[in-house]
């Protein structure tokens, strides 16, 4: 929610940093309920990365997409993330 609020305020770099922090943090919570935490990490990261991409902030979007790619190695998740990365090249 913080990342989305920062994004709406036009504070893209801070928003990106919050998303990356979310992707890297919460390891204890991931152990307790991994499916739920990975879902929220994926959702928050993807939402912000897509917004940054649409606004032309490709480097920030790429940073988030690369972090998202590490979250889930299943083809169903990897394919859309890799397509998003490829679209930004």
mmCIF file of N, CA, C and O in Angstrom:
data_model
loop_
_atom_site.group_PDB
_atom_site.id
_atom_site.type_symbol
_atom_site.label_atom_id
_atom_site.label_comp_id
_atom_site.label_asym_id
_atom_site.label_seq_id
_atom_site.Cartn_x
_atom_site.Cartn_y
_atom_site.Cartn_z
ATOM 1 N N UNK A 1 0.835 -1.190 0.000
ATOM 2 C CA UNK A 1 0.000 0.000 0.000
ATOM 3 C C UNK A 1 0.874 1.244 0.000
ATOM 4 O O UNK A 1 0.536 2.222 -0.657
ATOM 5 N N UNK A 2 1.986 1.196 0.737
ATOM 6 C CA UNK A 2 2.892 2.344 0.761
ATOM 7 C C UNK A 2 3.459 2.592 -0.631
ATOM 8 O O UNK A 2 3.512 3.734 -1.090
ATOM 9 N N UNK A 3 3.862 1.544 -1.317
ATOM 10 C CA UNK A 3 4.411 1.700 -2.662
ATOM 11 C C UNK A 3 3.379 2.307 -3.601
ATOM 12 O O UNK A 3 3.710 3.192 -4.403
ATOM 13 N N UNK A 4 2.137 1.872 -3.502
ATOM 14 C CA UNK A 4 1.077 2.432 -4.355
ATOM 15 C C UNK A 4 0.822 3.893 -4.028
ATOM 16 O O UNK A 4 0.640 4.708 -4.936
ATOM 17 N N UNK A 5 0.820 4.236 -2.753
ATOM 18 C CA UNK A 5 0.600 5.635 -2.358
ATOM 19 C C UNK A 5 1.737 6.520 -2.864
ATOM 20 O O UNK A 5 1.489 7.618 -3.388
ATOM 21 N N UNK A 6 2.961 6.053 -2.713
ATOM 22 C CA UNK A 6 4.101 6.826 -3.213
ATOM 23 C C UNK A 6 4.023 6.986 -4.720
ATOM 24 O O UNK A 6 4.326 8.055 -5.263
ATOM 25 N N UNK A 7 3.607 5.947 -5.414
ATOM 26 C CA UNK A 7 3.479 6.003 -6.868
ATOM 27 C C UNK A 7 2.453 7.036 -7.275
ATOM 28 O O UNK A 7 2.671 7.818 -8.192
ATOM 29 N N UNK A 8 1.333 7.064 -6.575
ATOM 30 C CA UNK A 8 0.282 8.041 -6.895
ATOM 31 C C UNK A 8 0.730 9.470 -6.643
ATOM 32 O O UNK A 8 0.241 10.400 -7.279
ATOM 33 N N UNK A 9 1.663 9.642 -5.719
ATOM 34 C CA UNK A 9 2.206 10.967 -5.421
ATOM 35 C C UNK A 9 3.320 11.355 -6.392
ATOM 36 O O UNK A 9 3.886 12.432 -6.283
ATOM 37 N N UNK A 10 3.631 10.463 -7.313
ATOM 38 C CA UNK A 10 4.669 10.747 -8.293
ATOM 39 C C UNK A 10 6.079 10.503 -7.778
ATOM 40 O O UNK A 10 7.043 10.924 -8.378
ATOM 41 N N UNK A 11 6.184 9.824 -6.670
ATOM 42 C CA UNK A 11 7.490 9.537 -6.074
ATOM 43 C C UNK A 11 7.931 8.142 -6.507
ATOM 44 O O UNK A 11 7.983 7.202 -5.719
ATOM 45 N N UNK A 12 8.246 8.029 -7.798
ATOM 46 C CA UNK A 12 8.513 6.744 -8.425
ATOM 47 C C UNK A 12 9.691 6.003 -7.810
ATOM 48 O O UNK A 12 9.619 4.793 -7.608
ATOM 49 N N UNK A 13 10.776 6.691 -7.561
ATOM 50 C CA UNK A 13 11.956 6.018 -7.018
ATOM 51 C C UNK A 13 11.674 5.446 -5.636
ATOM 52 O O UNK A 13 12.078 4.327 -5.328
ATOM 53 N N UNK A 14 10.982 6.200 -4.807
ATOM 54 C CA UNK A 14 10.638 5.702 -3.478
ATOM 55 C C UNK A 14 9.667 4.519 -3.572
ATOM 56 O O UNK A 14 9.781 3.559 -2.812
ATOM 57 N N UNK A 15 8.744 4.601 -4.510
ATOM 58 C CA UNK A 15 7.802 3.518 -4.720
ATOM 59 C C UNK A 15 8.537 2.246 -5.138
ATOM 60 O O UNK A 15 8.297 1.165 -4.611
ATOM 61 N N UNK A 16 9.471 2.394 -6.094
ATOM 62 C CA UNK A 16 10.244 1.247 -6.556
ATOM 63 C C UNK A 16 11.042 0.642 -5.407
ATOM 64 O O UNK A 16 11.080 -0.570 -5.241
ATOM 65 N N UNK A 17 11.648 1.480 -4.587
ATOM 66 C CA UNK A 17 12.431 0.978 -3.456
ATOM 67 C C UNK A 17 11.562 0.205 -2.472
ATOM 68 O O UNK A 17 11.975 -0.814 -1.929
ATOM 69 N N UNK A 18 10.345 0.671 -2.247
ATOM 70 C CA UNK A 18 9.435 -0.032 -1.348
ATOM 71 C C UNK A 18 9.046 -1.399 -1.910
ATOM 72 O O UNK A 18 8.952 -2.368 -1.169
ATOM 73 N N UNK A 19 8.820 -1.460 -3.209
ATOM 74 C CA UNK A 19 8.479 -2.737 -3.829
ATOM 75 C C UNK A 19 9.653 -3.699 -3.722
ATOM 76 O O UNK A 19 9.485 -4.870 -3.367
ATOM 77 N N UNK A 20 10.847 -3.217 -4.025
ATOM 78 C CA UNK A 20 12.023 -4.083 -3.925
ATOM 79 C C UNK A 20 12.233 -4.545 -2.494
ATOM 80 O O UNK A 20 12.591 -5.702 -2.251
ATOM 81 N N UNK A 21 11.990 -3.669 -1.538
ATOM 82 C CA UNK A 21 12.087 -4.050 -0.129
ATOM 83 C C UNK A 21 11.067 -5.138 0.201
ATOM 84 O O UNK A 21 11.379 -6.111 0.887
ATOM 85 N N UNK A 22 9.855 -4.982 -0.302
ATOM 86 C CA UNK A 22 8.815 -5.992 -0.094
ATOM 87 C C UNK A 22 9.235 -7.336 -0.680
ATOM 88 O O UNK A 22 9.037 -8.384 -0.066
ATOM 89 N N UNK A 23 9.821 -7.292 -1.866
ATOM 90 C CA UNK A 23 10.235 -8.534 -2.512
ATOM 91 C C UNK A 23 11.328 -9.242 -1.735
ATOM 92 O O UNK A 23 11.401 -10.467 -1.732
ATOM 93 N N UNK A 24 12.165 -8.477 -1.045
ATOM 94 C CA UNK A 24 13.295 -9.053 -0.322
ATOM 95 C C UNK A 24 12.986 -9.342 1.144
ATOM 96 O O UNK A 24 13.680 -10.125 1.775
ATOM 97 N N UNK A 25 11.982 -8.726 1.676
ATOM 98 C CA UNK A 25 11.715 -8.840 3.107
ATOM 99 C C UNK A 25 10.659 -9.888 3.413
ATOM 100 O O UNK A 25 10.211 -10.608 2.531
ATOM 101 N N UNK A 26 10.300 -9.912 4.655
ATOM 102 C CA UNK A 26 9.210 -10.759 5.127
ATOM 103 C C UNK A 26 9.536 -12.243 5.059
ATOM 104 O O UNK A 26 8.637 -13.078 4.924
ATOM 105 N N UNK A 27 10.804 -12.592 5.170
ATOM 106 C CA UNK A 27 11.184 -13.998 5.069
ATOM 107 C C UNK A 27 10.546 -14.852 6.165
ATOM 108 O O UNK A 27 10.168 -15.984 5.910
ATOM 109 N N UNK A 28 10.421 -14.336 7.369
ATOM 110 C CA UNK A 28 9.768 -15.104 8.436
ATOM 111 C C UNK A 28 8.301 -15.344 8.118
ATOM 112 O O UNK A 28 7.775 -16.433 8.344
ATOM 113 N N UNK A 29 7.631 -14.326 7.596
ATOM 114 C CA UNK A 29 6.229 -14.489 7.237
ATOM 115 C C UNK A 29 6.057 -15.444 6.065
ATOM 116 O O UNK A 29 5.066 -16.170 5.987
ATOM 117 N N UNK A 30 7.015 -15.447 5.164
ATOM 118 C CA UNK A 30 6.952 -16.362 4.033
ATOM 119 C C UNK A 30 6.980 -17.804 4.529
ATOM 120 O O UNK A 30 6.278 -18.660 4.015
ATOM 121 N N UNK A 31 7.773 -18.058 5.567
ATOM 122 C CA UNK A 31 7.855 -19.414 6.112
ATOM 123 C C UNK A 31 6.533 -19.850 6.736
ATOM 124 O O UNK A 31 6.171 -21.017 6.666
ATOM 125 N N UNK A 32 5.807 -18.909 7.326
ATOM 126 C CA UNK A 32 4.535 -19.238 7.986
ATOM 127 C C UNK A 32 3.413 -19.498 6.988
ATOM 128 O O UNK A 32 2.576 -20.360 7.195
ATOM 129 N N UNK A 33 3.354 -18.695 5.955
ATOM 130 C CA UNK A 33 2.292 -18.813 4.957
ATOM 131 C C UNK A 33 2.854 -18.407 3.597
ATOM 132 O O UNK A 33 2.547 -17.332 3.084
ATOM 133 N N UNK A 34 3.664 -19.259 2.995
ATOM 134 C CA UNK A 34 4.385 -18.874 1.777
ATOM 135 C C UNK A 34 3.489 -18.500 0.598
ATOM 136 O O UNK A 34 3.800 -17.539 -0.112
ATOM 137 N N UNK A 35 2.412 -19.203 0.403
ATOM 138 C CA UNK A 35 1.556 -18.909 -0.747
ATOM 139 C C UNK A 35 0.967 -17.507 -0.662
ATOM 140 O O UNK A 35 0.911 -16.782 -1.655
ATOM 141 N N UNK A 36 0.530 -17.129 0.528
ATOM 142 C CA UNK A 36 -0.072 -15.811 0.711
ATOM 143 C C UNK A 36 0.943 -14.700 0.494
ATOM 144 O O UNK A 36 0.672 -13.732 -0.219
ATOM 145 N N UNK A 37 2.111 -14.844 1.080
ATOM 146 C CA UNK A 37 3.127 -13.789 0.951
ATOM 147 C C UNK A 37 3.647 -13.678 -0.464
ATOM 148 O O UNK A 37 3.854 -12.571 -0.979
ATOM 149 N N UNK A 38 3.870 -14.772 -1.124
ATOM 150 C CA UNK A 38 4.348 -14.702 -2.506
ATOM 151 C C UNK A 38 3.283 -14.055 -3.388
ATOM 152 O O UNK A 38 3.596 -13.243 -4.256
ATOM 153 N N UNK A 39 2.019 -14.392 -3.137
ATOM 154 C CA UNK A 39 0.936 -13.762 -3.899
ATOM 155 C C UNK A 39 0.992 -12.244 -3.765
ATOM 156 O O UNK A 39 0.920 -11.511 -4.760
ATOM 157 N N UNK A 40 1.112 -11.746 -2.531
ATOM 158 C CA UNK A 40 1.112 -10.296 -2.317
ATOM 159 C C UNK A 40 2.376 -9.640 -2.844
ATOM 160 O O UNK A 40 2.326 -8.530 -3.368
ATOM 161 N N UNK A 41 3.503 -10.322 -2.740
ATOM 162 C CA UNK A 41 4.728 -9.777 -3.320
ATOM 163 C C UNK A 41 4.581 -9.674 -4.842
ATOM 164 O O UNK A 41 4.942 -8.655 -5.439
ATOM 165 N N UNK A 42 4.045 -10.702 -5.450
ATOM 166 C CA UNK A 42 3.861 -10.693 -6.899
ATOM 167 C C UNK A 42 2.881 -9.607 -7.321
ATOM 168 O O UNK A 42 3.131 -8.871 -8.277
ATOM 169 N N UNK A 43 1.777 -9.512 -6.610
ATOM 170 C CA UNK A 43 0.752 -8.522 -6.976
ATOM 171 C C UNK A 43 1.275 -7.101 -6.847
ATOM 172 O O UNK A 43 1.165 -6.304 -7.777
ATOM 173 N N UNK A 44 1.852 -6.777 -5.703
ATOM 174 C CA UNK A 44 2.353 -5.417 -5.479
ATOM 175 C C UNK A 44 3.465 -5.081 -6.469
ATOM 176 O O UNK A 44 3.468 -4.010 -7.073
ATOM 177 N N UNK A 45 4.389 -6.007 -6.638
ATOM 178 C CA UNK A 45 5.499 -5.758 -7.550
ATOM 179 C C UNK A 45 5.041 -5.578 -8.979
ATOM 180 O O UNK A 45 5.473 -4.662 -9.680
ATOM 181 N N UNK A 46 4.162 -6.435 -9.421
ATOM 182 C CA UNK A 46 3.677 -6.363 -10.800
ATOM 183 C C UNK A 46 2.889 -5.082 -11.051
ATOM 184 O O UNK A 46 3.057 -4.440 -12.088
ATOM 185 N N UNK A 47 2.039 -4.700 -10.120
ATOM 186 C CA UNK A 47 1.248 -3.471 -10.282
ATOM 187 C C UNK A 47 2.149 -2.250 -10.444
ATOM 188 O O UNK A 47 1.963 -1.444 -11.357
ATOM 189 N N UNK A 48 3.121 -2.101 -9.550
ATOM 190 C CA UNK A 48 4.010 -0.935 -9.602
ATOM 191 C C UNK A 48 4.907 -0.995 -10.838
ATOM 192 O O UNK A 48 5.090 0.020 -11.528
ATOM 193 N N UNK A 49 5.458 -2.157 -11.133
ATOM 194 C CA UNK A 49 6.324 -2.279 -12.317
ATOM 195 C C UNK A 49 5.559 -1.933 -13.593
ATOM 196 O O UNK A 49 6.086 -1.220 -14.459
ATOM 197 N N UNK A 50 4.332 -2.402 -13.708
ATOM 198 C CA UNK A 50 3.527 -2.091 -14.897
ATOM 199 C C UNK A 50 3.254 -0.598 -15.005
ATOM 200 O O UNK A 50 3.303 -0.025 -16.100
ATOM 201 N N UNK A 51 2.973 0.059 -13.890
ATOM 202 C CA UNK A 51 2.731 1.497 -13.907
ATOM 203 C C UNK A 51 3.988 2.253 -14.331
ATOM 204 O O UNK A 51 3.922 3.183 -15.147
ATOM 205 N N UNK A 52 5.126 1.877 -13.761
ATOM 206 C CA UNK A 52 6.391 2.524 -14.117
ATOM 207 C C UNK A 52 6.691 2.322 -15.601
ATOM 208 O O UNK A 52 7.131 3.251 -16.283
ATOM 209 N N UNK A 53 6.459 1.124 -16.082
ATOM 210 C CA UNK A 53 6.701 0.835 -17.491
ATOM 211 C C UNK A 53 5.834 1.717 -18.388
ATOM 212 O O UNK A 53 6.316 2.306 -19.355
ATOM 213 N N UNK A 54 4.543 1.819 -18.059
ATOM 214 C CA UNK A 54 3.626 2.636 -18.862
ATOM 215 C C UNK A 54 4.045 4.102 -18.890
ATOM 216 O O UNK A 54 3.809 4.801 -19.863
ATOM 217 N N UNK A 55 4.671 4.560 -17.810
ATOM 218 C CA UNK A 55 5.104 5.952 -17.725
ATOM 219 C C UNK A 55 6.479 6.178 -18.340
ATOM 220 O O UNK A 55 6.987 7.286 -18.350
ATOM 221 N N UNK A 56 7.097 5.111 -18.831
ATOM 222 C CA UNK A 56 8.389 5.248 -19.481
ATOM 223 C C UNK A 56 9.585 5.154 -18.555
ATOM 224 O O UNK A 56 10.712 5.398 -18.969
ATOM 225 N N UNK A 57 9.373 4.788 -17.302
ATOM 226 C CA UNK A 57 10.479 4.616 -16.356
ATOM 227 C C UNK A 57 10.933 3.151 -16.448
ATOM 228 O O UNK A 57 10.712 2.346 -15.553
ATOM 229 N N UNK A 58 11.574 2.840 -17.563
ATOM 230 C CA UNK A 58 11.903 1.457 -17.890
ATOM 231 C C UNK A 58 12.941 0.846 -16.951
ATOM 232 O O UNK A 58 12.852 -0.339 -16.627
ATOM 233 N N UNK A 59 13.906 1.625 -16.525
ATOM 234 C CA UNK A 59 14.931 1.082 -15.651
ATOM 235 C C UNK A 59 14.354 0.661 -14.296
ATOM 236 O O UNK A 59 14.670 -0.415 -13.788
ATOM 237 N N UNK A 60 13.481 1.482 -13.732
ATOM 238 C CA UNK A 60 12.846 1.126 -12.461
ATOM 239 C C UNK A 60 11.940 -0.090 -12.630
ATOM 240 O O UNK A 60 11.931 -0.991 -11.787
ATOM 241 N N UNK A 61 11.182 -0.114 -13.724
ATOM 242 C CA UNK A 61 10.311 -1.259 -13.994
ATOM 243 C C UNK A 61 11.145 -2.525 -14.151
ATOM 244 O O UNK A 61 10.799 -3.573 -13.593
ATOM 245 N N UNK A 62 12.258 -2.422 -14.867
ATOM 246 C CA UNK A 62 13.123 -3.586 -15.066
ATOM 247 C C UNK A 62 13.665 -4.105 -13.737
ATOM 248 O O UNK A 62 13.692 -5.321 -13.504
ATOM 249 N N UNK A 63 14.054 -3.207 -12.849
ATOM 250 C CA UNK A 63 14.557 -3.624 -11.533
ATOM 251 C C UNK A 63 13.515 -4.448 -10.784
ATOM 252 O O UNK A 63 13.832 -5.472 -10.178
ATOM 253 N N UNK A 64 12.277 -4.002 -10.850
ATOM 254 C CA UNK A 64 11.202 -4.723 -10.158
ATOM 255 C C UNK A 64 10.909 -6.047 -10.861
ATOM 256 O O UNK A 64 10.767 -7.087 -10.214
ATOM 257 N N UNK A 65 10.829 -6.020 -12.197
ATOM 258 C CA UNK A 65 10.560 -7.264 -12.922
ATOM 259 C C UNK A 65 11.632 -8.318 -12.631
ATOM 260 O O UNK A 65 11.317 -9.495 -12.480
ATOM 261 N N UNK A 66 12.890 -7.904 -12.549
ATOM 262 C CA UNK A 66 13.959 -8.858 -12.243
ATOM 263 C C UNK A 66 13.786 -9.439 -10.842
ATOM 264 O O UNK A 66 14.015 -10.628 -10.622
ATOM 265 N N UNK A 67 13.368 -8.604 -9.896
ATOM 266 C CA UNK A 67 13.082 -9.100 -8.549
ATOM 267 C C UNK A 67 11.902 -10.054 -8.545
ATOM 268 O O UNK A 67 11.909 -11.070 -7.845
ATOM 269 N N UNK A 68 10.905 -9.751 -9.360
ATOM 270 C CA UNK A 68 9.731 -10.622 -9.457
ATOM 271 C C UNK A 68 10.092 -11.980 -10.050
ATOM 272 O O UNK A 68 9.545 -13.007 -9.641
ATOM 273 N N UNK A 69 11.008 -11.985 -10.991
ATOM 274 C CA UNK A 69 11.386 -13.238 -11.637
ATOM 275 C C UNK A 69 11.971 -14.223 -10.631
ATOM 276 O O UNK A 69 11.819 -15.436 -10.783
ATOM 277 N N UNK A 70 12.600 -13.717 -9.577
ATOM 278 C CA UNK A 70 13.200 -14.585 -8.564
ATOM 279 C C UNK A 70 12.182 -15.168 -7.584
ATOM 280 O O UNK A 70 12.499 -16.096 -6.859
ATOM 281 N N UNK A 71 10.981 -14.623 -7.550
ATOM 282 C CA UNK A 71 9.991 -15.062 -6.571
ATOM 283 C C UNK A 71 9.412 -16.433 -6.850
ATOM 284 O O UNK A 71 9.081 -17.173 -5.927
ATOM 285 N N UNK A 72 9.247 -16.753 -8.106
ATOM 286 C CA UNK A 72 8.515 -17.960 -8.462
ATOM 287 C C UNK A 72 9.109 -18.500 -9.753
ATOM 288 O O UNK A 72 9.121 -17.805 -10.761
ATOM 289 N N UNK A 73 9.582 -19.713 -9.723
ATOM 290 C CA UNK A 73 10.242 -20.296 -10.900
ATOM 291 C C UNK A 73 9.284 -21.074 -11.806
ATOM 292 O O UNK A 73 9.719 -21.639 -12.801
ATOM 293 N N UNK A 74 7.994 -21.068 -11.486
ATOM 294 C CA UNK A 74 7.049 -21.799 -12.332
ATOM 295 C C UNK A 74 6.906 -21.095 -13.688
ATOM 296 O O UNK A 74 6.933 -19.863 -13.764
ATOM 297 N N UNK A 75 6.747 -21.861 -14.753
ATOM 298 C CA UNK A 75 6.578 -21.265 -16.084
ATOM 299 C C UNK A 75 5.379 -20.318 -16.160
ATOM 300 O O UNK A 75 5.435 -19.317 -16.869
ATOM 301 N N UNK A 76 4.322 -20.619 -15.441
ATOM 302 C CA UNK A 76 3.134 -19.766 -15.463
ATOM 303 C C UNK A 76 3.442 -18.363 -14.943
ATOM 304 O O UNK A 76 2.801 -17.396 -15.350
ATOM 305 N N UNK A 77 4.394 -18.232 -14.045
ATOM 306 C CA UNK A 77 4.790 -16.915 -13.526
ATOM 307 C C UNK A 77 5.940 -16.343 -14.344
ATOM 308 O O UNK A 77 5.967 -15.156 -14.649
ATOM 309 N N UNK A 78 6.908 -17.169 -14.696
ATOM 310 C CA UNK A 78 8.092 -16.696 -15.396
ATOM 311 C C UNK A 78 7.762 -16.104 -16.764
ATOM 312 O O UNK A 78 8.333 -15.082 -17.145
ATOM 313 N N UNK A 79 6.873 -16.739 -17.510
ATOM 314 C CA UNK A 79 6.575 -16.277 -18.861
ATOM 315 C C UNK A 79 6.082 -14.832 -18.900
ATOM 316 O O UNK A 79 6.643 -14.016 -19.631
ATOM 317 N N UNK A 80 5.055 -14.456 -18.121
ATOM 318 C CA UNK A 80 4.605 -13.059 -18.179
ATOM 319 C C UNK A 80 5.677 -12.069 -17.713
ATOM 320 O O UNK A 80 5.790 -10.970 -18.263
ATOM 321 N N UNK A 81 6.463 -12.455 -16.721
ATOM 322 C CA UNK A 81 7.519 -11.554 -16.236
ATOM 323 C C UNK A 81 8.573 -11.377 -17.326
ATOM 324 O O UNK A 81 9.001 -10.253 -17.610
ATOM 325 N N UNK A 82 8.979 -12.466 -17.955
ATOM 326 C CA UNK A 82 9.984 -12.375 -19.009
ATOM 327 C C UNK A 82 9.471 -11.611 -20.230
ATOM 328 O O UNK A 82 10.214 -10.877 -20.872
ATOM 329 N N UNK A 83 8.184 -11.760 -20.539
ATOM 330 C CA UNK A 83 7.589 -10.987 -21.625
ATOM 331 C C UNK A 83 7.620 -9.494 -21.277
ATOM 332 O O UNK A 83 7.949 -8.653 -22.126
ATOM 333 N N UNK A 84 7.320 -9.163 -20.034
ATOM 334 C CA UNK A 84 7.370 -7.753 -19.612
ATOM 335 C C UNK A 84 8.788 -7.210 -19.710
ATOM 336 O O UNK A 84 8.992 -6.071 -20.149
ATOM 337 N N UNK A 85 9.767 -8.012 -19.299
ATOM 338 C CA UNK A 85 11.160 -7.581 -19.398
ATOM 339 C C UNK A 85 11.537 -7.389 -20.869
ATOM 340 O O UNK A 85 12.131 -6.378 -21.236
ATOM 341 N N UNK A 86 11.174 -8.329 -21.697
ATOM 342 C CA UNK A 86 11.499 -8.254 -23.117
ATOM 343 C C UNK A 86 10.848 -7.041 -23.767
ATOM 344 O O UNK A 86 11.446 -6.399 -24.627
ATOM 345 N N UNK A 87 9.641 -6.704 -23.370
ATOM 346 C CA UNK A 87 8.937 -5.558 -23.941
ATOM 347 C C UNK A 87 9.677 -4.256 -23.643
ATOM 348 O O UNK A 87 9.600 -3.298 -24.407
ATOM 349 N N UNK A 88 10.399 -4.223 -22.530
ATOM 350 C CA UNK A 88 11.115 -3.012 -22.145
ATOM 351 C C UNK A 88 12.457 -2.859 -22.816
ATOM 352 O O UNK A 88 13.095 -1.809 -22.710
ATOM 353 N N UNK A 89 12.924 -3.892 -23.507
ATOM 354 C CA UNK A 89 14.251 -3.820 -24.148
ATOM 355 C C UNK A 89 14.223 -3.084 -25.448
ATOM 356 O O UNK A 89 13.439 -2.999 -26.208
#
